[in-house]
Amino acid sequence: VVNTITLFHNPVVILINDVYIVDSFIWNGTSPTQFTGTFDLGGKVLSLAGAFTRTGSTGILKGGGTSTIDCIGPGAQTLPDVTNGGLYDLIIENSSGVTLNGNIIINNVLYLYAGTLTNSVANNITMAAGTLIDRNDGSSIAVTPVGTIYDVTYENGAPVNVGPELQNNSVIRDLTINGSDDVTL
């Protein structure tokens, strides 16, 4: 558990353990020195409980392997591009929502537990073949993932009007509905 991580200059930071950031993850923009390095998830879990601020930074967020980001809020959060093959899992547990400002590939599961996952106009989320979207009551997705073959699971609670997570010409390999309410396809 770390309260705040602030990055300056051009280091390469590689996680060797899972990290839980309580307050702020800051990639410095211009003052005192811009962060232009690389933050490598190293196959670990980065849990963001606070803000991820990177205004003006040109730093790189490197995923790959079993790298996972868990957005747990409570304030709205924004994620940049994730390079090196993307993420193993992306977990959205932030009731204030998460916005993607970059391209992210999900290789295992996109967990939607709370809040809304939205997308900037020019960027997208890509689901690798055979990945899963696991969506619970109280969450929504306002982005259409790119992908041709993936699984979708709806768990618990409120009626779901399936829309953005199912793009035209996609193949849903397995559709699981585990709850007491209706799902409209």
One Martini backbone bead per residue (centre of mass of N, CA, C, O) as a GRO file, in nm:
protein
  185
    1VAL     BB    1   0.096   0.037   0.024
    2VAL     BB    2   0.034   0.364  -0.122
    3ASN     BB    3  -0.032   0.689  -0.132
    4THR     BB    4   0.204   0.817  -0.334
    5ILE     BB    5   0.288   0.862  -0.685
    6THR     BB    6   0.574   1.033  -0.833
    7LEU     BB    7   0.675   1.127  -1.167
    8PHE     BB    8   0.995   1.191  -1.318
    9HIS     BB    9   1.137   1.216  -1.602
   10ASN     BB   10   1.324   0.894  -1.725
   11PRO     BB   11   1.217   0.637  -1.599
   12VAL     BB   12   1.218   0.287  -1.512
   13VAL     BB   13   0.929   0.124  -1.388
   14ILE     BB   14   0.909  -0.191  -1.203
   15LEU     BB   15   0.704  -0.422  -1.099
   16ILE     BB   16   0.729  -0.682  -0.819
   17ASN     BB   17   0.450  -0.591  -0.705
   18ASP     BB   18   0.173  -0.525  -0.583
   19VAL     BB   19  -0.026  -0.212  -0.608
   20TYR     BB   20  -0.164   0.030  -0.371
   21ILE     BB   21  -0.325   0.339  -0.439
   22VAL     BB   22  -0.475   0.574  -0.241
   23ASP     BB   23  -0.442   0.868  -0.378
   24SER     BB   24  -0.182   0.920  -0.598
   25PHE     BB   25  -0.107   0.918  -0.956
   26ILE     BB   26   0.181   1.092  -1.084
   27TRP     BB   27   0.245   1.247  -1.400
   28ASN     BB   28   0.445   1.472  -1.483
   29GLY     BB   29   0.451   1.748  -1.685
   30THR     BB   30   0.636   2.043  -1.618
   31SER     BB   31   0.632   2.062  -1.292
   32PRO     BB   32   0.947   2.044  -1.286
   33THR     BB   33   0.935   1.751  -1.448
   34GLN     BB   34   0.878   1.555  -1.698
   35PHE     BB   35   0.727   1.250  -1.769
   36THR     BB   36   0.910   1.009  -2.007
   37GLY     BB   37   0.877   0.728  -1.920
   38THR     BB   38   0.831   0.401  -1.763
   39PHE     BB   39   0.544   0.202  -1.662
   40ASP     BB   40   0.577  -0.126  -1.543
   41LEU     BB   41   0.368  -0.384  -1.440
   42GLY     BB   42   0.505  -0.679  -1.449
   43GLY     BB   43   0.240  -0.868  -1.398
   44LYS     BB   44   0.075  -0.689  -1.212
   45VAL     BB   45  -0.117  -0.511  -0.967
   46LEU     BB   46  -0.300  -0.205  -1.017
   47SER     BB   47  -0.436  -0.008  -0.759
   48LEU     BB   48  -0.687   0.258  -0.790
   49ALA     BB   49  -0.814   0.486  -0.546
   50GLY     BB   50  -0.719   0.729  -0.698
   51ALA     BB   51  -0.574   0.947  -0.886
   52PHE     BB   52  -0.479   0.980  -1.241
   53THR     BB   53  -0.213   1.196  -1.325
   54ARG     BB   54  -0.101   1.323  -1.681
   55THR     BB   55  -0.062   1.608  -1.756
   56GLY     BB   56   0.184   1.634  -2.015
   57SER     BB   57   0.263   1.349  -2.029
   58THR     BB   58   0.479   1.090  -2.212
   59GLY     BB   59   0.437   0.843  -2.076
   60ILE     BB   60   0.452   0.484  -2.025
   61LEU     BB   61   0.214   0.215  -2.023
   62LYS     BB   62   0.305  -0.115  -1.931
   63GLY     BB   63   0.217  -0.430  -1.996
   64GLY     BB   64   0.148  -0.754  -1.997
   65GLY     BB   65   0.069  -1.056  -1.941
   66THR     BB   66  -0.070  -1.024  -1.600
   67SER     BB   67  -0.160  -0.744  -1.623
   68THR     BB   68  -0.336  -0.524  -1.385
   69ILE     BB   69  -0.629  -0.312  -1.351
   70ASP     BB   70  -0.774  -0.145  -1.055
   71CYS     BB   71  -1.066   0.051  -1.039
   72ILE     BB   72  -1.179   0.206  -0.712
   73GLY     BB   73  -1.160   0.493  -0.647
   74PRO     BB   74  -1.415   0.734  -0.613
   75GLY     BB   75  -1.318   0.890  -0.841
   76ALA     BB   76  -1.274   0.973  -1.137
   77GLN     BB   77  -1.111   0.796  -1.408
   78THR     BB   78  -0.804   0.775  -1.615
   79LEU     BB   79  -0.681   0.607  -1.909
   80PRO     BB   80  -0.430   0.511  -2.101
   81ASP     BB   81  -0.232   0.370  -2.281
   82VAL     BB   82  -0.152   0.017  -2.335
   83THR     BB   83   0.122  -0.155  -2.377
   84ASN     BB   84   0.243  -0.468  -2.458
   85GLY     BB   85  -0.060  -0.615  -2.504
   86GLY     BB   86  -0.175  -0.502  -2.244
   87LEU     BB   87  -0.421  -0.670  -2.056
   88TYR     BB   88  -0.549  -0.913  -1.872
   89ASP     BB   89  -0.701  -0.717  -1.663
   90LEU     BB   90  -1.004  -0.518  -1.614
   91ILE     BB   91  -1.115  -0.325  -1.328
   92ILE     BB   92  -1.446  -0.195  -1.253
   93GLU     BB   93  -1.506  -0.019  -0.917
   94ASN     BB   94  -1.621   0.275  -1.007
   95SER     BB   95  -1.893   0.477  -0.948
   96SER     BB   96  -1.769   0.733  -1.122
   97GLY     BB   97  -1.577   0.614  -1.326
   98VAL     BB   98  -1.420   0.529  -1.651
   99THR     BB   99  -1.172   0.657  -1.880
  100LEU     BB  100  -1.064   0.614  -2.210
  101ASN     BB  101  -0.751   0.759  -2.365
  102GLY     BB  102  -0.694   0.469  -2.495
  103ASN     BB  103  -0.547   0.182  -2.592
  104ILE     BB  104  -0.695  -0.145  -2.507
  105ILE     BB  105  -0.607  -0.473  -2.424
  106ILE     BB  106  -0.794  -0.767  -2.359
  107ASN     BB  107  -0.699  -1.112  -2.253
  108ASN     BB  108  -0.942  -1.200  -2.041
  109VAL     BB  109  -1.092  -0.969  -1.831
  110LEU     BB  110  -1.385  -0.761  -1.809
  111TYR     BB  111  -1.465  -0.591  -1.522
  112LEU     BB  112  -1.807  -0.489  -1.422
  113TYR     BB  113  -1.904  -0.360  -1.102
  114ALA     BB  114  -1.882  -0.030  -1.130
  115GLY     BB  115  -2.000   0.189  -1.317
  116THR     BB  116  -1.856   0.359  -1.604
  117LEU     BB  117  -1.738   0.276  -1.923
  118THR     BB  118  -1.553   0.496  -2.116
  119ASN     BB  119  -1.485   0.683  -2.428
  120SER     BB  120  -1.307   0.817  -2.640
  121VAL     BB  121  -1.349   0.878  -2.968
  122ALA     BB  122  -1.050   0.760  -3.083
  123ASN     BB  123  -1.076   0.517  -2.890
  124ASN     BB  124  -1.012   0.171  -2.770
  125ILE     BB  125  -1.135  -0.156  -2.702
  126THR     BB  126  -0.982  -0.481  -2.696
  127MET     BB  127  -1.083  -0.813  -2.757
  128ALA     BB  128  -0.963  -1.097  -2.726
  129ALA     BB  129  -0.976  -1.405  -2.802
  130GLY     BB  130  -1.185  -1.542  -2.545
  131THR     BB  131  -1.290  -1.329  -2.382
  132LEU     BB  132  -1.436  -1.148  -2.094
  133ILE     BB  133  -1.750  -1.017  -1.990
  134ASP     BB  134  -1.812  -0.898  -1.651
  135ARG     BB  135  -2.140  -0.808  -1.540
  136ASN     BB  136  -2.282  -0.606  -1.298
  137ASP     BB  137  -2.466  -0.456  -1.098
  138GLY     BB  138  -2.413  -0.105  -1.149
  139SER     BB  139  -2.315  -0.130  -1.443
  140SER     BB  140  -2.145   0.008  -1.739
  141ILE     BB  141  -2.119   0.048  -2.103
  142ALA     BB  142  -1.978   0.318  -2.331
  143VAL     BB  143  -1.840   0.088  -2.515
  144THR     BB  144  -1.716  -0.063  -2.808
  145PRO     BB  145  -1.575  -0.341  -2.849
  146VAL     BB  146  -1.316  -0.496  -3.002
  147GLY     BB  147  -1.412  -0.801  -3.158
  148THR     BB  148  -1.505  -1.148  -3.243
  149ILE     BB  149  -1.436  -1.338  -2.977
  150TYR     BB  150  -1.655  -1.369  -2.693
  151ASP     BB  151  -1.759  -1.334  -2.359
  152VAL     BB  152  -2.072  -1.318  -2.158
  153THR     BB  153  -2.153  -1.188  -1.824
  154TYR     BB  154  -2.446  -1.181  -1.612
  155GLU     BB  155  -2.481  -1.036  -1.283
  156ASN     BB  156  -2.722  -0.960  -1.115
  157GLY     BB  157  -3.007  -0.783  -1.097
  158ALA     BB  158  -3.067  -0.562  -1.312
  159PRO     BB  159  -3.167  -0.478  -1.599
  160VAL     BB  160  -3.035  -0.550  -1.929
  161ASN     BB  161  -2.936  -0.353  -2.206
  162VAL     BB  162  -2.793  -0.473  -2.465
  163GLY     BB  163  -2.511  -0.321  -2.642
  164PRO     BB  164  -2.198  -0.210  -2.665
  165GLU     BB  165  -2.065  -0.504  -2.604
  166LEU     BB  166  -2.226  -0.569  -2.885
  167GLN     BB  167  -2.114  -0.608  -3.183
  168ASN     BB  168  -2.120  -0.631  -3.493
  169ASN     BB  169  -2.012  -0.949  -3.592
  170SER     BB  170  -2.003  -1.099  -3.339
  171VAL     BB  171  -1.881  -1.364  -3.127
  172ILE     BB  172  -2.058  -1.543  -2.887
  173ARG     BB  173  -1.957  -1.811  -2.721
  174ASP     BB  174  -2.055  -1.715  -2.423
  175LEU     BB  175  -2.375  -1.686  -2.249
  176THR     BB  176  -2.426  -1.553  -1.918
  177ILE     BB  177  -2.712  -1.574  -1.692
  178ASN     BB  178  -2.695  -1.454  -1.339
  179GLY     BB  179  -3.025  -1.399  -1.250
  180SER     BB  180  -3.357  -1.245  -1.193
  181ASP     BB  181  -3.336  -1.078  -1.447
  182ASP     BB  182  -3.359  -0.929  -1.741
  183VAL     BB  183  -3.236  -0.976  -2.080
  184THR     BB  184  -3.174  -0.766  -2.358
  185LEU     BB  185  -3.090  -0.838  -2.710
   0.00000   0.00000   0.00000
